CSV table of C-alpha atoms (C1' of nucleotides) in Angstrom, one decimal:
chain,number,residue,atom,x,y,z
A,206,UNK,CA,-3.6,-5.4,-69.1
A,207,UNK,CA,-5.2,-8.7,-69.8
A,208,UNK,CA,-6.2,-11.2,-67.2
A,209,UNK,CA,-4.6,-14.1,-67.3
A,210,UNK,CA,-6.2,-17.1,-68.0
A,211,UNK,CA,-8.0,-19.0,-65.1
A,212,UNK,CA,-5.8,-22.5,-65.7
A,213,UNK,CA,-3.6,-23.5,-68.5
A,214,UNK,CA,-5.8,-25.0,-71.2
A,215,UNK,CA,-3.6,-27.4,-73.2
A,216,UNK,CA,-4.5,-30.7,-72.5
A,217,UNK,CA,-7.4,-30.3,-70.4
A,218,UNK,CA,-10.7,-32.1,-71.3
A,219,UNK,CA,-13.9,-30.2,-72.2
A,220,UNK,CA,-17.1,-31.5,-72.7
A,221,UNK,CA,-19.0,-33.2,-70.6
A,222,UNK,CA,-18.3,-34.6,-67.5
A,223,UNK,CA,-18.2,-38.5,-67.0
A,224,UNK,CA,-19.6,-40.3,-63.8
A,225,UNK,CA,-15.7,-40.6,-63.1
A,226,UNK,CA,-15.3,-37.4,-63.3
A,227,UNK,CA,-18.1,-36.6,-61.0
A,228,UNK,CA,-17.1,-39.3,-58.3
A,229,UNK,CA,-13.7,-37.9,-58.4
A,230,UNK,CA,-14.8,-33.9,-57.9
A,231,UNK,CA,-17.1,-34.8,-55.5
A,232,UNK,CA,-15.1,-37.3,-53.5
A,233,UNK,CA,-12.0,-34.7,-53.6
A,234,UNK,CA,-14.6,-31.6,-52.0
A,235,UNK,CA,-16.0,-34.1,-49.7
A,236,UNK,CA,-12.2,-34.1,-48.1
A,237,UNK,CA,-10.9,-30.8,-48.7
A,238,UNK,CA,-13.6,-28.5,-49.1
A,239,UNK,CA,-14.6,-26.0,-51.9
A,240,UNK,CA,-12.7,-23.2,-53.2
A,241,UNK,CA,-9.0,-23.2,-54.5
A,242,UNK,CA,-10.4,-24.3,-57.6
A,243,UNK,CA,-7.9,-23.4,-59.5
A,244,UNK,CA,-5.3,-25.9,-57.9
A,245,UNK,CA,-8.0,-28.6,-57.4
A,246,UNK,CA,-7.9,-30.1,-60.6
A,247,UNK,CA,-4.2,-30.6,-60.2
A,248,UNK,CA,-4.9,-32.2,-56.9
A,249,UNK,CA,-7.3,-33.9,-57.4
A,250,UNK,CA,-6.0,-35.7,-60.2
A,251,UNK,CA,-8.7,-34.5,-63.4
A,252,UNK,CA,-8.2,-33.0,-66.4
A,253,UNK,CA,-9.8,-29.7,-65.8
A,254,UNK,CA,-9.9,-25.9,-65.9
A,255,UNK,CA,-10.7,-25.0,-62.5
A,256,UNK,CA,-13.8,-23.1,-63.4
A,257,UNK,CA,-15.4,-26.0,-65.1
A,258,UNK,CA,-14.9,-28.0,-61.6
A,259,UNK,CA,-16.2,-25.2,-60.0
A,260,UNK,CA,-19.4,-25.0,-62.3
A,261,UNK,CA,-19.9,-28.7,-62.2
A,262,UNK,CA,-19.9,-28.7,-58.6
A,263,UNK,CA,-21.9,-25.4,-57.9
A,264,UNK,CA,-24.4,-26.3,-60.8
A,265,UNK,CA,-24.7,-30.5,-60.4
A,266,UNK,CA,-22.6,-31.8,-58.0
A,267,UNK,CA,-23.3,-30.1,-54.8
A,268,UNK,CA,-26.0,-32.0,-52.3
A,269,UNK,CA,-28.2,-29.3,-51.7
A,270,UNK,CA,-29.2,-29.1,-55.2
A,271,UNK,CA,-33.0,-29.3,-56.3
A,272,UNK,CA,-33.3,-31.7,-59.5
A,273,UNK,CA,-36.4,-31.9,-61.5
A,274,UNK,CA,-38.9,-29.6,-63.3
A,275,UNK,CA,-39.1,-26.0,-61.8
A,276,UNK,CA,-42.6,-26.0,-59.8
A,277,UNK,CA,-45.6,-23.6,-60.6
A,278,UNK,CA,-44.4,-21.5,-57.7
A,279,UNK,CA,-41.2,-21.4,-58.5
A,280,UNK,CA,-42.0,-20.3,-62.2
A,281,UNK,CA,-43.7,-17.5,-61.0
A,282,UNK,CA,-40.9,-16.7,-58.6
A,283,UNK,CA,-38.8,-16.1,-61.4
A,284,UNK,CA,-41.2,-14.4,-63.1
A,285,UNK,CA,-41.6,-11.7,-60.3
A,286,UNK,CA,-38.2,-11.5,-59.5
A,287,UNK,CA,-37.4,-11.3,-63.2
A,288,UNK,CA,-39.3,-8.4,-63.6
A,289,UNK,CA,-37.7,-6.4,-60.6
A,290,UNK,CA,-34.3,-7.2,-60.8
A,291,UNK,CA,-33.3,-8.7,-64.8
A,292,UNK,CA,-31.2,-10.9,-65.6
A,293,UNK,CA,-29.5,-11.2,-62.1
A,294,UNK,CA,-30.0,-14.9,-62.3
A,295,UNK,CA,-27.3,-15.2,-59.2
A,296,UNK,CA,-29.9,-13.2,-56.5
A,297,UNK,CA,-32.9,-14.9,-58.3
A,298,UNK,CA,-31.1,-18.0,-57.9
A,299,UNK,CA,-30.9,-17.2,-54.2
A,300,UNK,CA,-34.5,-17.2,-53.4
A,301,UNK,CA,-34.9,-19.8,-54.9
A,302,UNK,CA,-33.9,-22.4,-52.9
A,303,UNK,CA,-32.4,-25.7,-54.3
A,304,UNK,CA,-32.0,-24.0,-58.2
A,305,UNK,CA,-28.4,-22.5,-59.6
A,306,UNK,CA,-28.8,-19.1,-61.6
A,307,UNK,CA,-27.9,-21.2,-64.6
A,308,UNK,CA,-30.7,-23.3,-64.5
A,309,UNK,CA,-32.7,-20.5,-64.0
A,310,UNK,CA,-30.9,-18.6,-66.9
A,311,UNK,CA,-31.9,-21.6,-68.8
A,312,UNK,CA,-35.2,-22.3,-67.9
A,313,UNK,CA,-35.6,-18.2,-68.2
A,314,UNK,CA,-34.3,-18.7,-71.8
A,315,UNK,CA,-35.8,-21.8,-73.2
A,316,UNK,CA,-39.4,-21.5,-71.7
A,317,UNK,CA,-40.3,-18.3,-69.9
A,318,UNK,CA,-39.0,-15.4,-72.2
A,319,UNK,CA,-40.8,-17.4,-75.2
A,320,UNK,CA,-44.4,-17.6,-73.1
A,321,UNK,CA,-44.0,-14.1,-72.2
A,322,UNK,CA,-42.8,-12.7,-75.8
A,323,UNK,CA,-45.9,-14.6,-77.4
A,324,UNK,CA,-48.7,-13.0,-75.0
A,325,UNK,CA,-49.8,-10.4,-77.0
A,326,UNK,CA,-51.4,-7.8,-74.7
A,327,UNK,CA,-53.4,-5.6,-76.7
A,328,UNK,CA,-55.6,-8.7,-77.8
A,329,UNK,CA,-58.2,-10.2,-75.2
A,330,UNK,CA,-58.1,-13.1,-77.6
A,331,UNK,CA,-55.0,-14.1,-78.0
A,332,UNK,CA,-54.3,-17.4,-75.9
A,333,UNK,CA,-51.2,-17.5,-73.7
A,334,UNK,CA,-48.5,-19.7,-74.5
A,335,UNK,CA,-49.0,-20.2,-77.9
A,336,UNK,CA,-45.9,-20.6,-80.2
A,337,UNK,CA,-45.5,-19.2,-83.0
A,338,UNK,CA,-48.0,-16.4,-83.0
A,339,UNK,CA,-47.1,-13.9,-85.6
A,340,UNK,CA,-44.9,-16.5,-87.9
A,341,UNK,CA,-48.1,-17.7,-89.4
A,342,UNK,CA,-46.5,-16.6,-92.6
A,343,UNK,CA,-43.3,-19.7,-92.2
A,344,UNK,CA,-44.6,-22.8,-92.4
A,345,UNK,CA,-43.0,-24.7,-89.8
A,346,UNK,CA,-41.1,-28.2,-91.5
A,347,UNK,CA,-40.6,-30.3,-88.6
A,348,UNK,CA,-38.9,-30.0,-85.4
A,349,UNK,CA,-39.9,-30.5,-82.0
A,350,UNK,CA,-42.6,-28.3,-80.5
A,351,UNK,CA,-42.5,-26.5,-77.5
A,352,UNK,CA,-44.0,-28.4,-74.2
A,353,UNK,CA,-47.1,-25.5,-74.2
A,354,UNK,CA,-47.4,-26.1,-77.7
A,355,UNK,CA,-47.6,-30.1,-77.6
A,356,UNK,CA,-50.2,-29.5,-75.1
A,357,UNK,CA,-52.3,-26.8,-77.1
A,358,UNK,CA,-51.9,-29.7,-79.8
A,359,UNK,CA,-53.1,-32.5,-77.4
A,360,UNK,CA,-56.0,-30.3,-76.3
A,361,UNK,CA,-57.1,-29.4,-80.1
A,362,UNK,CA,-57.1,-33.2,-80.2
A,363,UNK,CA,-54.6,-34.9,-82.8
A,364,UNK,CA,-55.9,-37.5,-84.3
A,365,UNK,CA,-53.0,-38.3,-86.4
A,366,UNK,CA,-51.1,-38.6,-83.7
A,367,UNK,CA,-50.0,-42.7,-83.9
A,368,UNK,CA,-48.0,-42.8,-80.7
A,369,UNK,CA,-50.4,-42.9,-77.8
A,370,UNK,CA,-47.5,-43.6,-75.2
A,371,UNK,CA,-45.9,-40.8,-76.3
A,372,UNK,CA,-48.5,-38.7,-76.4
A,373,UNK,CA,-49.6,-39.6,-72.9
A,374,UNK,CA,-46.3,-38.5,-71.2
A,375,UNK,CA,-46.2,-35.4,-73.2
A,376,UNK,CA,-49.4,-35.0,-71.4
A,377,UNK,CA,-48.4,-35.6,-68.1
A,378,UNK,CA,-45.3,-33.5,-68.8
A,379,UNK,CA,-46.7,-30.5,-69.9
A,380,UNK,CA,-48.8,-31.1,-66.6
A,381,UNK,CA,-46.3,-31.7,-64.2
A,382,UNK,CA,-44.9,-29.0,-65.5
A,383,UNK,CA,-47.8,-26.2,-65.8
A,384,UNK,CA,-49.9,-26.9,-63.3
A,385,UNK,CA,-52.3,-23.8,-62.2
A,386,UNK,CA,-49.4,-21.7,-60.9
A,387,UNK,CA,-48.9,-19.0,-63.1
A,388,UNK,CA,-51.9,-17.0,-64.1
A,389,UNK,CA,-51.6,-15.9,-67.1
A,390,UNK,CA,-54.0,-12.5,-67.4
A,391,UNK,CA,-55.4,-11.3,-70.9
A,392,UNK,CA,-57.5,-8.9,-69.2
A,393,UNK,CA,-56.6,-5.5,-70.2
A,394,UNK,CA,-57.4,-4.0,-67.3
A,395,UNK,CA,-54.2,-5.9,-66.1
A,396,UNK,CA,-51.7,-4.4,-68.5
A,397,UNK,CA,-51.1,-1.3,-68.2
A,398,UNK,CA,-47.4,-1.8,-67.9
A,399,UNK,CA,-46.9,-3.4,-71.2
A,400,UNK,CA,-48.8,-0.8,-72.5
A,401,UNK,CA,-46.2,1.3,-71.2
A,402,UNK,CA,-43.4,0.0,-72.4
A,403,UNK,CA,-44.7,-0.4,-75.6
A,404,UNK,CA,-45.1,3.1,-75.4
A,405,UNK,CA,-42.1,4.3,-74.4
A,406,UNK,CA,-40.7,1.6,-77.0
A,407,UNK,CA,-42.2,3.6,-79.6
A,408,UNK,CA,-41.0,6.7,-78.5
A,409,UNK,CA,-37.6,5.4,-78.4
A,410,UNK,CA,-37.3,6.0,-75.1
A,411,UNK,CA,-36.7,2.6,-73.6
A,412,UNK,CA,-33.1,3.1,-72.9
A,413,UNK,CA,-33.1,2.4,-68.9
A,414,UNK,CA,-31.6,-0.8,-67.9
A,415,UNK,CA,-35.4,-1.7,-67.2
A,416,UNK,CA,-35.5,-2.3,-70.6
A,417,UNK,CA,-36.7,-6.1,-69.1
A,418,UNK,CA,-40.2,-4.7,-68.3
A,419,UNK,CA,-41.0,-6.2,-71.2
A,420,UNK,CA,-41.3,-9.7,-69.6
A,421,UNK,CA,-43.8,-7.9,-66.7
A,422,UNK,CA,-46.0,-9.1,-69.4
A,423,UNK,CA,-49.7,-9.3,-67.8
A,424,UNK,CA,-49.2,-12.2,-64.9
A,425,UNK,CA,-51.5,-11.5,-62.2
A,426,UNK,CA,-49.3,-8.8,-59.6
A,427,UNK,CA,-47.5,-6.1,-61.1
A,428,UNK,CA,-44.5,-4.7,-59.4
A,429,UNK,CA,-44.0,-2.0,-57.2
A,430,UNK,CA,-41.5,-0.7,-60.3
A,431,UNK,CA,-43.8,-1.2,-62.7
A,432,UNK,CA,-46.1,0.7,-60.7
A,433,UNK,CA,-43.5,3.3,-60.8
A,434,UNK,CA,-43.3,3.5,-64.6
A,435,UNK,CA,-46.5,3.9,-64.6
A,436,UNK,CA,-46.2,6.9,-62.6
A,437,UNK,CA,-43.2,8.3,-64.9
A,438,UNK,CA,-45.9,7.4,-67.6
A,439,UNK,CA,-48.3,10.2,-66.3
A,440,UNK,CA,-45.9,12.5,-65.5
A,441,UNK,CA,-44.7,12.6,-68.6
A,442,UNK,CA,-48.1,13.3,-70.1
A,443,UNK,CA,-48.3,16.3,-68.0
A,444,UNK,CA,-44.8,17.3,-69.3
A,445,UNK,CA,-43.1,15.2,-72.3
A,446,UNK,CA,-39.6,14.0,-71.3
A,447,UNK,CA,-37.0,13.1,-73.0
A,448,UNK,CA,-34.2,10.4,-71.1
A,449,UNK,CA,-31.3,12.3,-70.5
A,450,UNK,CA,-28.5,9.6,-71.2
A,451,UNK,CA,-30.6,7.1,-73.7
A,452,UNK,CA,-26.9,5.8,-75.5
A,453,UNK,CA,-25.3,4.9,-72.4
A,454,UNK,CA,-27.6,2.1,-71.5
A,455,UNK,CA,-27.5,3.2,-67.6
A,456,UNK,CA,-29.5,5.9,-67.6
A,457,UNK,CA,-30.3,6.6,-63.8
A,458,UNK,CA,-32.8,8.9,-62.0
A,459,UNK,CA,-31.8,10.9,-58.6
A,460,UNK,CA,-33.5,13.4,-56.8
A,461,UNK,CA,-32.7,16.7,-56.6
A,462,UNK,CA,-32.5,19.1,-53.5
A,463,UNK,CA,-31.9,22.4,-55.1
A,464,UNK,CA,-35.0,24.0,-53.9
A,465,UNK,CA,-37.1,21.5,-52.5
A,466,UNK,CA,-38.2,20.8,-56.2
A,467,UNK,CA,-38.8,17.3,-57.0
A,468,UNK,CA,-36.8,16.3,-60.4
A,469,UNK,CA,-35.9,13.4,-62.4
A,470,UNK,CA,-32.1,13.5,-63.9
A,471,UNK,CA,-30.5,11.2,-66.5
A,472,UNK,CA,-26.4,10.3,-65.8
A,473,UNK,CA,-25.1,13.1,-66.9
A,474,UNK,CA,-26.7,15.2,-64.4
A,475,UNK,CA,-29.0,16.9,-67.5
A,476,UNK,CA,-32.4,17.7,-66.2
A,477,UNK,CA,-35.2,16.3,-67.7
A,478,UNK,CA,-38.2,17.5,-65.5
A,479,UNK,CA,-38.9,19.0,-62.2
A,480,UNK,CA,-41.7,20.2,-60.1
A,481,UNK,CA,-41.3,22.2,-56.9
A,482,UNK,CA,-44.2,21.7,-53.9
A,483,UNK,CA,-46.5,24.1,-55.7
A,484,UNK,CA,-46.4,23.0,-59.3
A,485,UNK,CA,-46.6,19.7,-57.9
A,486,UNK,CA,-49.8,20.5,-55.6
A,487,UNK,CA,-51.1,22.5,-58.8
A,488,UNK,CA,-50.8,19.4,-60.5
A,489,UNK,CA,-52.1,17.0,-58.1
A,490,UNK,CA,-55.5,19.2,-58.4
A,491,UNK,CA,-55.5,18.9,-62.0
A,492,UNK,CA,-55.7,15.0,-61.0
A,493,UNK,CA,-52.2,14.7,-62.8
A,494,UNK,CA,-49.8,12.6,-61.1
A,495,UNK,CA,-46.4,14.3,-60.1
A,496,UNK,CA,-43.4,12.2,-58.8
A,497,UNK,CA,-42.3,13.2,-55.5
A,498,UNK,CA,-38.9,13.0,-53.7
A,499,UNK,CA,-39.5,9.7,-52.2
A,500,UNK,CA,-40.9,7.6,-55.1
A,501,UNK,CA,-37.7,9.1,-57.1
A,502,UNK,CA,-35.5,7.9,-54.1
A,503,UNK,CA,-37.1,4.6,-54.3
A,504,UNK,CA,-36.2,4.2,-58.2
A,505,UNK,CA,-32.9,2.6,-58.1
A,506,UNK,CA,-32.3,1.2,-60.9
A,507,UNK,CA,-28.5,-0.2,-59.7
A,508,UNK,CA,-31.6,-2.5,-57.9
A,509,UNK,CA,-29.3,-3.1,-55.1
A,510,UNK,CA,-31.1,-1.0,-52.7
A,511,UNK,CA,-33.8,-2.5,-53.6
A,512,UNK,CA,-32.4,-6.0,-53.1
A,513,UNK,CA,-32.2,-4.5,-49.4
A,514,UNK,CA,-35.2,-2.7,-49.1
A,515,UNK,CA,-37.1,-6.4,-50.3
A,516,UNK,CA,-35.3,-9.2,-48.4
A,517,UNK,CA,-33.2,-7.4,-45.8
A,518,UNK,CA,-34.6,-9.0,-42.5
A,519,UNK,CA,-37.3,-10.3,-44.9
A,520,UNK,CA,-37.5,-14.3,-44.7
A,521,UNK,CA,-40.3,-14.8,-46.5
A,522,UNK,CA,-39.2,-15.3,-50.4
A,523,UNK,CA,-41.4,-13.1,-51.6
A,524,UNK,CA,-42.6,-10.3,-49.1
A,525,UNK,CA,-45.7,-8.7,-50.5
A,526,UNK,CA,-49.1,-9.8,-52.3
A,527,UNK,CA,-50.7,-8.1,-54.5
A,528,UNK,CA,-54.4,-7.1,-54.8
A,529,UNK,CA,-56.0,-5.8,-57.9
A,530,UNK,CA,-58.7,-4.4,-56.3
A,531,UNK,CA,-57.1,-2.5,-53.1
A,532,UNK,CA,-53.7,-2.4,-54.3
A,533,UNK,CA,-50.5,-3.7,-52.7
A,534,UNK,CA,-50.8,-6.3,-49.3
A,535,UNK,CA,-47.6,-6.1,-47.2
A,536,UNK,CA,-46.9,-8.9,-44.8
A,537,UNK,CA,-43.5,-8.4,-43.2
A,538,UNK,CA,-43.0,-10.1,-39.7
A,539,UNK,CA,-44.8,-7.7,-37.2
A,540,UNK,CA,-46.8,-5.8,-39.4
A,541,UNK,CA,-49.5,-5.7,-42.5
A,542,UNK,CA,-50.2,-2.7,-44.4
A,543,UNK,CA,-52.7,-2.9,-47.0
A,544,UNK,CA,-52.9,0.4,-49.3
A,545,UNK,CA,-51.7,1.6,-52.5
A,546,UNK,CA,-48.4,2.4,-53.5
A,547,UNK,CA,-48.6,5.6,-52.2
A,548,UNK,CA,-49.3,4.8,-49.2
A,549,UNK,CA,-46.7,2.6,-48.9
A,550,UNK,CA,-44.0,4.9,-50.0
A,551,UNK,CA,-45.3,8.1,-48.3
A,552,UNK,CA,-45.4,5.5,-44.3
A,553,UNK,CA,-42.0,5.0,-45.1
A,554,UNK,CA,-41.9,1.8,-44.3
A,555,UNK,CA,-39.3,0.8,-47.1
B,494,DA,C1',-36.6,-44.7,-92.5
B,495,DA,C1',-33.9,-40.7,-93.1
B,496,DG,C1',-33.1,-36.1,-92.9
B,497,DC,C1',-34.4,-31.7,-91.1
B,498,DT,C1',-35.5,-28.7,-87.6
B,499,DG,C1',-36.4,-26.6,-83.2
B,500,DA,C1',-36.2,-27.2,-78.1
B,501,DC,C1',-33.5,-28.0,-74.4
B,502,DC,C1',-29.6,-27.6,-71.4
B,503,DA,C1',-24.8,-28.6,-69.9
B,504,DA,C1',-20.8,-26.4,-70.5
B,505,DC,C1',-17.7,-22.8,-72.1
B,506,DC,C1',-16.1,-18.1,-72.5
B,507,DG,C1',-14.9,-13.5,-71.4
B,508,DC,C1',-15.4,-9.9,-68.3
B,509,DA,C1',-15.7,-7.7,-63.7
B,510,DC,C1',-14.4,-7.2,-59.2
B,511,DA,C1',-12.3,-7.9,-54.8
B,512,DA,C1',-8.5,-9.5,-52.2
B,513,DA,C1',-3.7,-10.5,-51.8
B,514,DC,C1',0.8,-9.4,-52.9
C,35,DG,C1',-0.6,2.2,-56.7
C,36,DG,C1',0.0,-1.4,-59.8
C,37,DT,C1',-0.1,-6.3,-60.7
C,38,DT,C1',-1.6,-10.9,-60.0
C,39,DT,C1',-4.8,-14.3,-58.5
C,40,DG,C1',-9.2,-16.3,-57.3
C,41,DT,C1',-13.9,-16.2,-57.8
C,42,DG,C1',-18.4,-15.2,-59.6
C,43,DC,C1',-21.6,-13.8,-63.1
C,44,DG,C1',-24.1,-13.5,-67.4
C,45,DG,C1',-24.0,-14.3,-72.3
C,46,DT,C1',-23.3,-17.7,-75.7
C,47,DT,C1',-22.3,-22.1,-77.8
C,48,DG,C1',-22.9,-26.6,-79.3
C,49,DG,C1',-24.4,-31.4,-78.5
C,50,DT,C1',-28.4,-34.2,-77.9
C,51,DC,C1',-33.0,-35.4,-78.3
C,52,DA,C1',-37.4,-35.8,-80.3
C,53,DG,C1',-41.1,-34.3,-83.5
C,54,DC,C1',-42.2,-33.4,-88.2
C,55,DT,C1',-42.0,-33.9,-93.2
DNA sequence: AAGCTGACCAACCGCACAAAC
DNA sequence: GGTTTGTGCGGTTGGTCAGCT
């Protein structure tokens, strides 16, 4: 059965909203409260599907609401949380305070996923945030450049340029909205994750819903689940894997008890590797890294857990630092732990 | 100056899910 | 248990703006 539609649309408006419109939303909420936004329009007197009131208020209207250019911080907020969760712009949205996921979405969209796709890793040299890296071939006709790239253009110095006033707000623009943030890392060193998934890209084995790895391009602080893949990286040198579910798109991972052995098992229950203590230890003293019980347990790629396990009782936005040198810094109310991964996992203090 | 083009972003759309009936 | 309703989410669209030719 089909759902109903959320309002009947004949003669509703769409489009944007007027100044009129706004006034009358807001004033209406301001006297009855959200929600019911499928009768509101009616009551309220506008020309509306319910759901566009609703995303007007939720996304413009509402008081609370942040406006102006996403910070430094924030960018790499989104980055970070991109990375570990995807596109869940709703619960990156909610540590963020002040933005709506669809600003996020959009800001995701229009600025970040372009910076991050045009970082190649693999070359020292290649200068972040530059558009149009590997279209050198299309000779661009006109259009408006990207805010990175009318700075790169500002700093190469145009002298053509005729409009200083312009030209001197782009700057400030591109500015405001850089800043020194992000940190943007060409060292190699730094990117063993995109290494990874270009890997596993090759070997057509990216099937996992973590499939957005490839935006943990190299910023400065990898994440804990990158850290995993990495793992799952070596392990599978020691024993080549195939995923068990690649078509489905939802492949998952589970440990398994049969036998204390420590396994790795695609949807359908196939699976694809396992090592009990001893081949594990033997493994270990090869200096081959094995995946135990509790990093499996950890890799939940439904990420709810993990919503938990990161913010539950957790105020701080973001709960961890990272260290390239030492490894992960935890700072979580009471207590710090610095270590590595392992460490982290095997305390059990997630 | 005009047309073309890409960037940006507000808004729409369809789907999923939970609660109510 | 099946259906309806309300709400939220993420993907996509299309209008507007501004730089380029």
């Amino acid at each position: 059965m089909g759902r109903a539609p959320c309002c009947e649309k004949i003669g509703l408006k769409k489009g944007r909203w007027t100044a009129e419109e706004d006034d009358i939303l807001t004033k209406y909420i301001a006297a009855n409260g959200e929600g019911s936004w499928r009768s509101l329009p009616k009551n309220a007197g506008l020309l509306r599907c319910g759901k566009s009131c609703r995303l007007r208020w939720i996304n413009y209207l509402r008081s609370d609401l942040k406006r102006g250019n996403i910070s430094p911080e924030e960018e790499e907020t989104i980055i970070k949380l991109h990375a570990s969760l995807g596109n869940r712009w709703s619960v990156i949205a909610g540590h963020l305070s002040g933005r709506t996921d669809n600003e996020i979405k959009n800001y995701w969209n229009s600025h970040l996923s372009r910076k991050l796709q045009n970082v190649d890793p693999t070359d020292s040299n290649d200068k972040p945030f530059d558009v149009d890296v590997g279209n050198v071939s299309t000779k661009r006709k006109g259009g408006r450049l990207s805010k990175p790239a009318r700075k790169k253009n500002k700093q190469e110095g145009d002298a053509t340029r005729k409009d200083d006033k312009v030209h001197e707000n782009h700057e400030k623009s591109a500015q405001s909205e850089e800043g020194e943030g992000i940190v943007i890392d060409s060292d190699p060193q730094h990117t063993s994750n995109v290494t990874f998934v270009q890997q596993r890209q090759q070997n057509g084995v990216l099937g996992g819903p973590n499939e957005e790895l490839e935006c943990d391009l190299p910023c400065r602080g990898l994440t804990m689940e990158s850290e995993l893949w990495a793992k799952l990286d070596e392990v599978e040198a020691v024993e080549p894997l195939s995923w068990a579910d690649e078509g489905s798109g939802s492949m998952s991972m589970s440990s398994s008890e049969e036998s204390g052995a420590h396994a790795v098992k695609g949807v359908d229950g196939e699976k694809v590797v396992a090592l009990n203590g001893r081949e594990e230890e033997e493994e270990e003293q090869k200096g081959r890294a094995t995946i135990r019980n509790e990093d499996v347990q950890w890799m939940d790629w439904e990420m709810e857990d993990m919503d938990f396990r990161l913010w539950d009782g957790v105020n701080d936005m973001w709960p961890w630092t990272w260290d390239n040198e030492t490894g992960v810094v935890v700072e979580d109310g009471g207590y710090q732990l610095e270590g590595t991964l392992d460490n982290w996992l095997s305390d059990g203090l997630i």
